[in-house]
Short mmCIF file of C-alpha atoms in Angstrom, two decimals:
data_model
loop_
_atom_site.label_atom_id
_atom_site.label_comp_id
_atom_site.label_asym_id
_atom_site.label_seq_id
_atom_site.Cartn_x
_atom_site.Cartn_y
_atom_site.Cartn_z
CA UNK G 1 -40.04 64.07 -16.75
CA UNK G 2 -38.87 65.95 -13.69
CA UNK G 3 -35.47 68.04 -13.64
CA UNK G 4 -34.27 64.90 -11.45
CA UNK G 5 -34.99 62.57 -14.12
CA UNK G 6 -33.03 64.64 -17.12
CA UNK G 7 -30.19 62.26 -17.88
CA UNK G 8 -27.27 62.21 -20.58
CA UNK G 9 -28.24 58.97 -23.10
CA UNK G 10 -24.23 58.44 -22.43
CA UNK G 11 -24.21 58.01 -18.99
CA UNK G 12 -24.86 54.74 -17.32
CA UNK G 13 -26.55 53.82 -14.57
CA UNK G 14 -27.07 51.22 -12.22
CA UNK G 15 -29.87 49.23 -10.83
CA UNK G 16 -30.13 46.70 -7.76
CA UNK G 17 -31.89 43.64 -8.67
CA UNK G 18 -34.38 41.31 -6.92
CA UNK G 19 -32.14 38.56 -5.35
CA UNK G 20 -29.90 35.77 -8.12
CA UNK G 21 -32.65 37.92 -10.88
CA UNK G 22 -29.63 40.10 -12.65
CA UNK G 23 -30.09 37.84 -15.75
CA UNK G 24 -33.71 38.35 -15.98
CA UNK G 25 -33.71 41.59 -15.38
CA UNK G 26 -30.73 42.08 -17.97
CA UNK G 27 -33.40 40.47 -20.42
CA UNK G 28 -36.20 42.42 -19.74
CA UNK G 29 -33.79 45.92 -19.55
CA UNK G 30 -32.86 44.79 -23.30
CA UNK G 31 -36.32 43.98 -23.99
CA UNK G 32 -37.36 47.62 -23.23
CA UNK G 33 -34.48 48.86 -25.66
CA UNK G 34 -31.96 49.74 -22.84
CA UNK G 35 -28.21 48.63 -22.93
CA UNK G 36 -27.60 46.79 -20.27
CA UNK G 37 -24.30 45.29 -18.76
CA UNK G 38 -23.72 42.38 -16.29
CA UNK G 39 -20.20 41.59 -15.79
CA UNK G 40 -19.22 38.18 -14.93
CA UNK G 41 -16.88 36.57 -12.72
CA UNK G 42 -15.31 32.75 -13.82
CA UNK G 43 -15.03 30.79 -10.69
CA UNK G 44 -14.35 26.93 -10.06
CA UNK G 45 -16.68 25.04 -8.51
CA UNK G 46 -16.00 21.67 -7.16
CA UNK G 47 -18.10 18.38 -7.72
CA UNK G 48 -17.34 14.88 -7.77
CA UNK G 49 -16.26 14.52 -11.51
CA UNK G 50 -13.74 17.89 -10.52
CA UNK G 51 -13.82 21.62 -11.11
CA UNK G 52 -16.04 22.43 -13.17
CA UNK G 53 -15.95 26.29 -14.32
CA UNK G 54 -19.69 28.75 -13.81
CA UNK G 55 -20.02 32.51 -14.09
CA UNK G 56 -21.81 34.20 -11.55
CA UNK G 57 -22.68 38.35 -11.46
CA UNK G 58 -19.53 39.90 -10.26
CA UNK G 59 -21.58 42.60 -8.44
CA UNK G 60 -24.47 40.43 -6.95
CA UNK G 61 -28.01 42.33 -7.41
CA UNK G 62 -26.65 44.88 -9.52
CA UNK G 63 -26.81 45.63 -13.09
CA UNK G 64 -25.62 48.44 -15.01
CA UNK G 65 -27.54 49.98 -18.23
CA UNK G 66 -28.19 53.11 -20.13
CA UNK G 67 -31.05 54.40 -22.71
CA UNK G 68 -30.90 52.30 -25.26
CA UNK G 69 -31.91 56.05 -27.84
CA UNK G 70 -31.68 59.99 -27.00
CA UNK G 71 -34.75 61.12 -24.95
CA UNK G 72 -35.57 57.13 -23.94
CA UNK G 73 -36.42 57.92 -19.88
CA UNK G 74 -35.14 55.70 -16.94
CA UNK G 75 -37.88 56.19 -14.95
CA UNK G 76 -39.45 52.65 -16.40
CA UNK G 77 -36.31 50.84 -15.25
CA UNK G 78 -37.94 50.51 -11.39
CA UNK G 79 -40.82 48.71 -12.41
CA UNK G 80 -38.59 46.47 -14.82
CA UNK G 81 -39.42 42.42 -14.13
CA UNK G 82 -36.17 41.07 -11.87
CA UNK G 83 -35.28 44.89 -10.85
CA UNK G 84 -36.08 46.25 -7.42
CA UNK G 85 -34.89 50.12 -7.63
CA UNK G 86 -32.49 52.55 -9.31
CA UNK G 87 -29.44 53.19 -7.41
CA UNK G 88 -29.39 56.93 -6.16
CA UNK G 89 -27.44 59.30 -4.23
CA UNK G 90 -30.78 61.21 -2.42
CA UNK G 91 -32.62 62.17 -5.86
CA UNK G 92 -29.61 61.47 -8.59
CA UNK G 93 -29.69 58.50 -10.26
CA UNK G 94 -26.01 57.53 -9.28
CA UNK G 95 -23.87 57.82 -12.92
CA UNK G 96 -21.17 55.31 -13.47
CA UNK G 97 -17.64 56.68 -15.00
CA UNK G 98 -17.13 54.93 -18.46
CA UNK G 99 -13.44 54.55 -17.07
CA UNK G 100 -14.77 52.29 -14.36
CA UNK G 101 -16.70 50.52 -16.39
CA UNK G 102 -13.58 50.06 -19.02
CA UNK G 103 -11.46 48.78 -15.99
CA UNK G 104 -14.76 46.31 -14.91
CA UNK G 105 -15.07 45.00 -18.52
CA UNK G 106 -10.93 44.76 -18.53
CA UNK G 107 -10.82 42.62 -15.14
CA UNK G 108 -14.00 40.73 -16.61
CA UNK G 109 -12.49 39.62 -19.86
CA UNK G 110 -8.63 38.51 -17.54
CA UNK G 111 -10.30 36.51 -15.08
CA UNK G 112 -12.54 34.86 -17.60
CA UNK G 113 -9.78 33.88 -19.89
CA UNK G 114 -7.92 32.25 -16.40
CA UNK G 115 -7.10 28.48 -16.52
CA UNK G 116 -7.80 26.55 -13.19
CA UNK G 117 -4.54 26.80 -12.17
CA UNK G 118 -3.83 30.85 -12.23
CA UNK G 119 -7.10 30.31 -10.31
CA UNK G 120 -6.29 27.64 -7.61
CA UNK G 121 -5.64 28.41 -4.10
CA UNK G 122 -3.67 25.73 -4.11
CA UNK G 123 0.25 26.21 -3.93
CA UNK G 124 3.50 24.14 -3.45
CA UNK G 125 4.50 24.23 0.12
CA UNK G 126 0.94 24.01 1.83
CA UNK G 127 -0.54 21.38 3.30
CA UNK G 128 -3.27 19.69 2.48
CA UNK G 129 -6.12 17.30 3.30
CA UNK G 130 -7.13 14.19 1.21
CA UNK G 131 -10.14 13.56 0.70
CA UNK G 132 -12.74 11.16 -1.50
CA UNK G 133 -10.38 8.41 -1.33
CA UNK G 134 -8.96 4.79 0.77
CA UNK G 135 -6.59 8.28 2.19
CA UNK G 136 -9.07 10.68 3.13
CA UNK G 137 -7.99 12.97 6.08
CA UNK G 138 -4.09 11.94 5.48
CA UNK G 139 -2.17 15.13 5.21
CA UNK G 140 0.66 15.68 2.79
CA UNK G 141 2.57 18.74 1.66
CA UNK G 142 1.85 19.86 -1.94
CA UNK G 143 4.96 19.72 -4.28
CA UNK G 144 3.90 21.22 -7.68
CA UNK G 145 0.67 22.23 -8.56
CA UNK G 146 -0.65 21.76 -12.70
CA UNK G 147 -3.67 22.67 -14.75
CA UNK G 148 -5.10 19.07 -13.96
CA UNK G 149 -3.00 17.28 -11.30
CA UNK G 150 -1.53 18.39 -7.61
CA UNK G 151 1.61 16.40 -6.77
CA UNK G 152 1.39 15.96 -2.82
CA UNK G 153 3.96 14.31 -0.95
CA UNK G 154 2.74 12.04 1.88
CA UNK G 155 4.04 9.68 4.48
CA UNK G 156 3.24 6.11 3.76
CA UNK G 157 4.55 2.96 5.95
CA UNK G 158 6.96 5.36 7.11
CA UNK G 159 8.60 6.45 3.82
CA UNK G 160 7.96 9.64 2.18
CA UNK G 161 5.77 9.33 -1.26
CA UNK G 162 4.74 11.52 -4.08
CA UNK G 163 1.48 10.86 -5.45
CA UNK G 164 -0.51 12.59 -8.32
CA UNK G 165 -4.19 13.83 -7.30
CA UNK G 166 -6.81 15.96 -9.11
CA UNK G 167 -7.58 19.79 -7.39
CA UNK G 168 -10.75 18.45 -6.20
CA UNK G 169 -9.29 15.71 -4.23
CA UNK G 170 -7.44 18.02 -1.59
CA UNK G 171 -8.26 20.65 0.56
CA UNK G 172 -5.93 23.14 2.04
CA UNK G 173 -5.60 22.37 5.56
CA UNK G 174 -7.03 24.93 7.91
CA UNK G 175 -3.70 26.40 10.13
#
């Protein structure tokens, strides 16, 4: 092991993976006795039954990890299935803070514990778009907005009207 490669089994480090391959290369990293961390990051996606909730890499193609036992090199981690290099700054391997990492695993575990609605970029006041319905491409202006329904108010036969839609019903109209 060169003097570059001496490393502190505390420190972690970070890796860029081969493109949407941070879980197998999360695998193999444990595989090889490495601890390895890939922070995830809840989003909503929409589809015709409504939002539906996925975790994707927060950091895509990167992975964080650290010998797994003292004296365990990191040299193997390039030529680790799903991993395309270690991050360095010219010959370092670039060390990650365990502060930053607290604050990561901190924002992690928030934003997965988030309901749809602290989520939503949908607020009262805006105006929106219908869509998937007899309505599509009415406007309306959103009144309240719920964990499972949007109350818009729209302009029907000339009278104003509240009606109860799911998120993935509406879009926000582009200004």
């Amino acid at each position: 092991m060169s003097p570059q490669e001496e490393i502190n089994p505390n420190d972690w480090y970070l890796a860029y993976t081969k493109p949407r391959q941070e879980e197998i290369a999360r695998v193999n990293l444990d595989q090889q006795g490495f601890e390895s961390y890939l922070p995830l990051y809840k989003k909503f996606k929409k589809t015709e039954q409504g939002p539906v909730s996925v975790f994707e890499p927060m950091f895509p193609r990167y992975i964080f990890f650290r010998p797994g036992k003292p004296g365990q090199s990191i040299s193997v981690v390039r030529s680790t299935k799903g991993i395309t290099t270690i991050v360095r700054f010219g010959f370092e391997p670039a060390v990650i803070g365990e502060e930053l990492l607290r604050r990561i695993r901190q924002l992690e575990e928030d934003r997965n514990q988030a309901t749809l609605l602290e989520l939503s970029n949908l607020k009262p006041g805006q105006t929106v778009r219908l869509k998937h319905s007899a309505l599509g491409g009415v406007e309306g202006l959103i009144q309240s907005v719920s964990s499972k329904r949007v109350a818009v108010l729209l302009e029907i036969l000339g009278r104003p009207a509240v009606v109860q839609l799911e998120h993935h019903q509406v879009e926000v109209k582009d200004e």
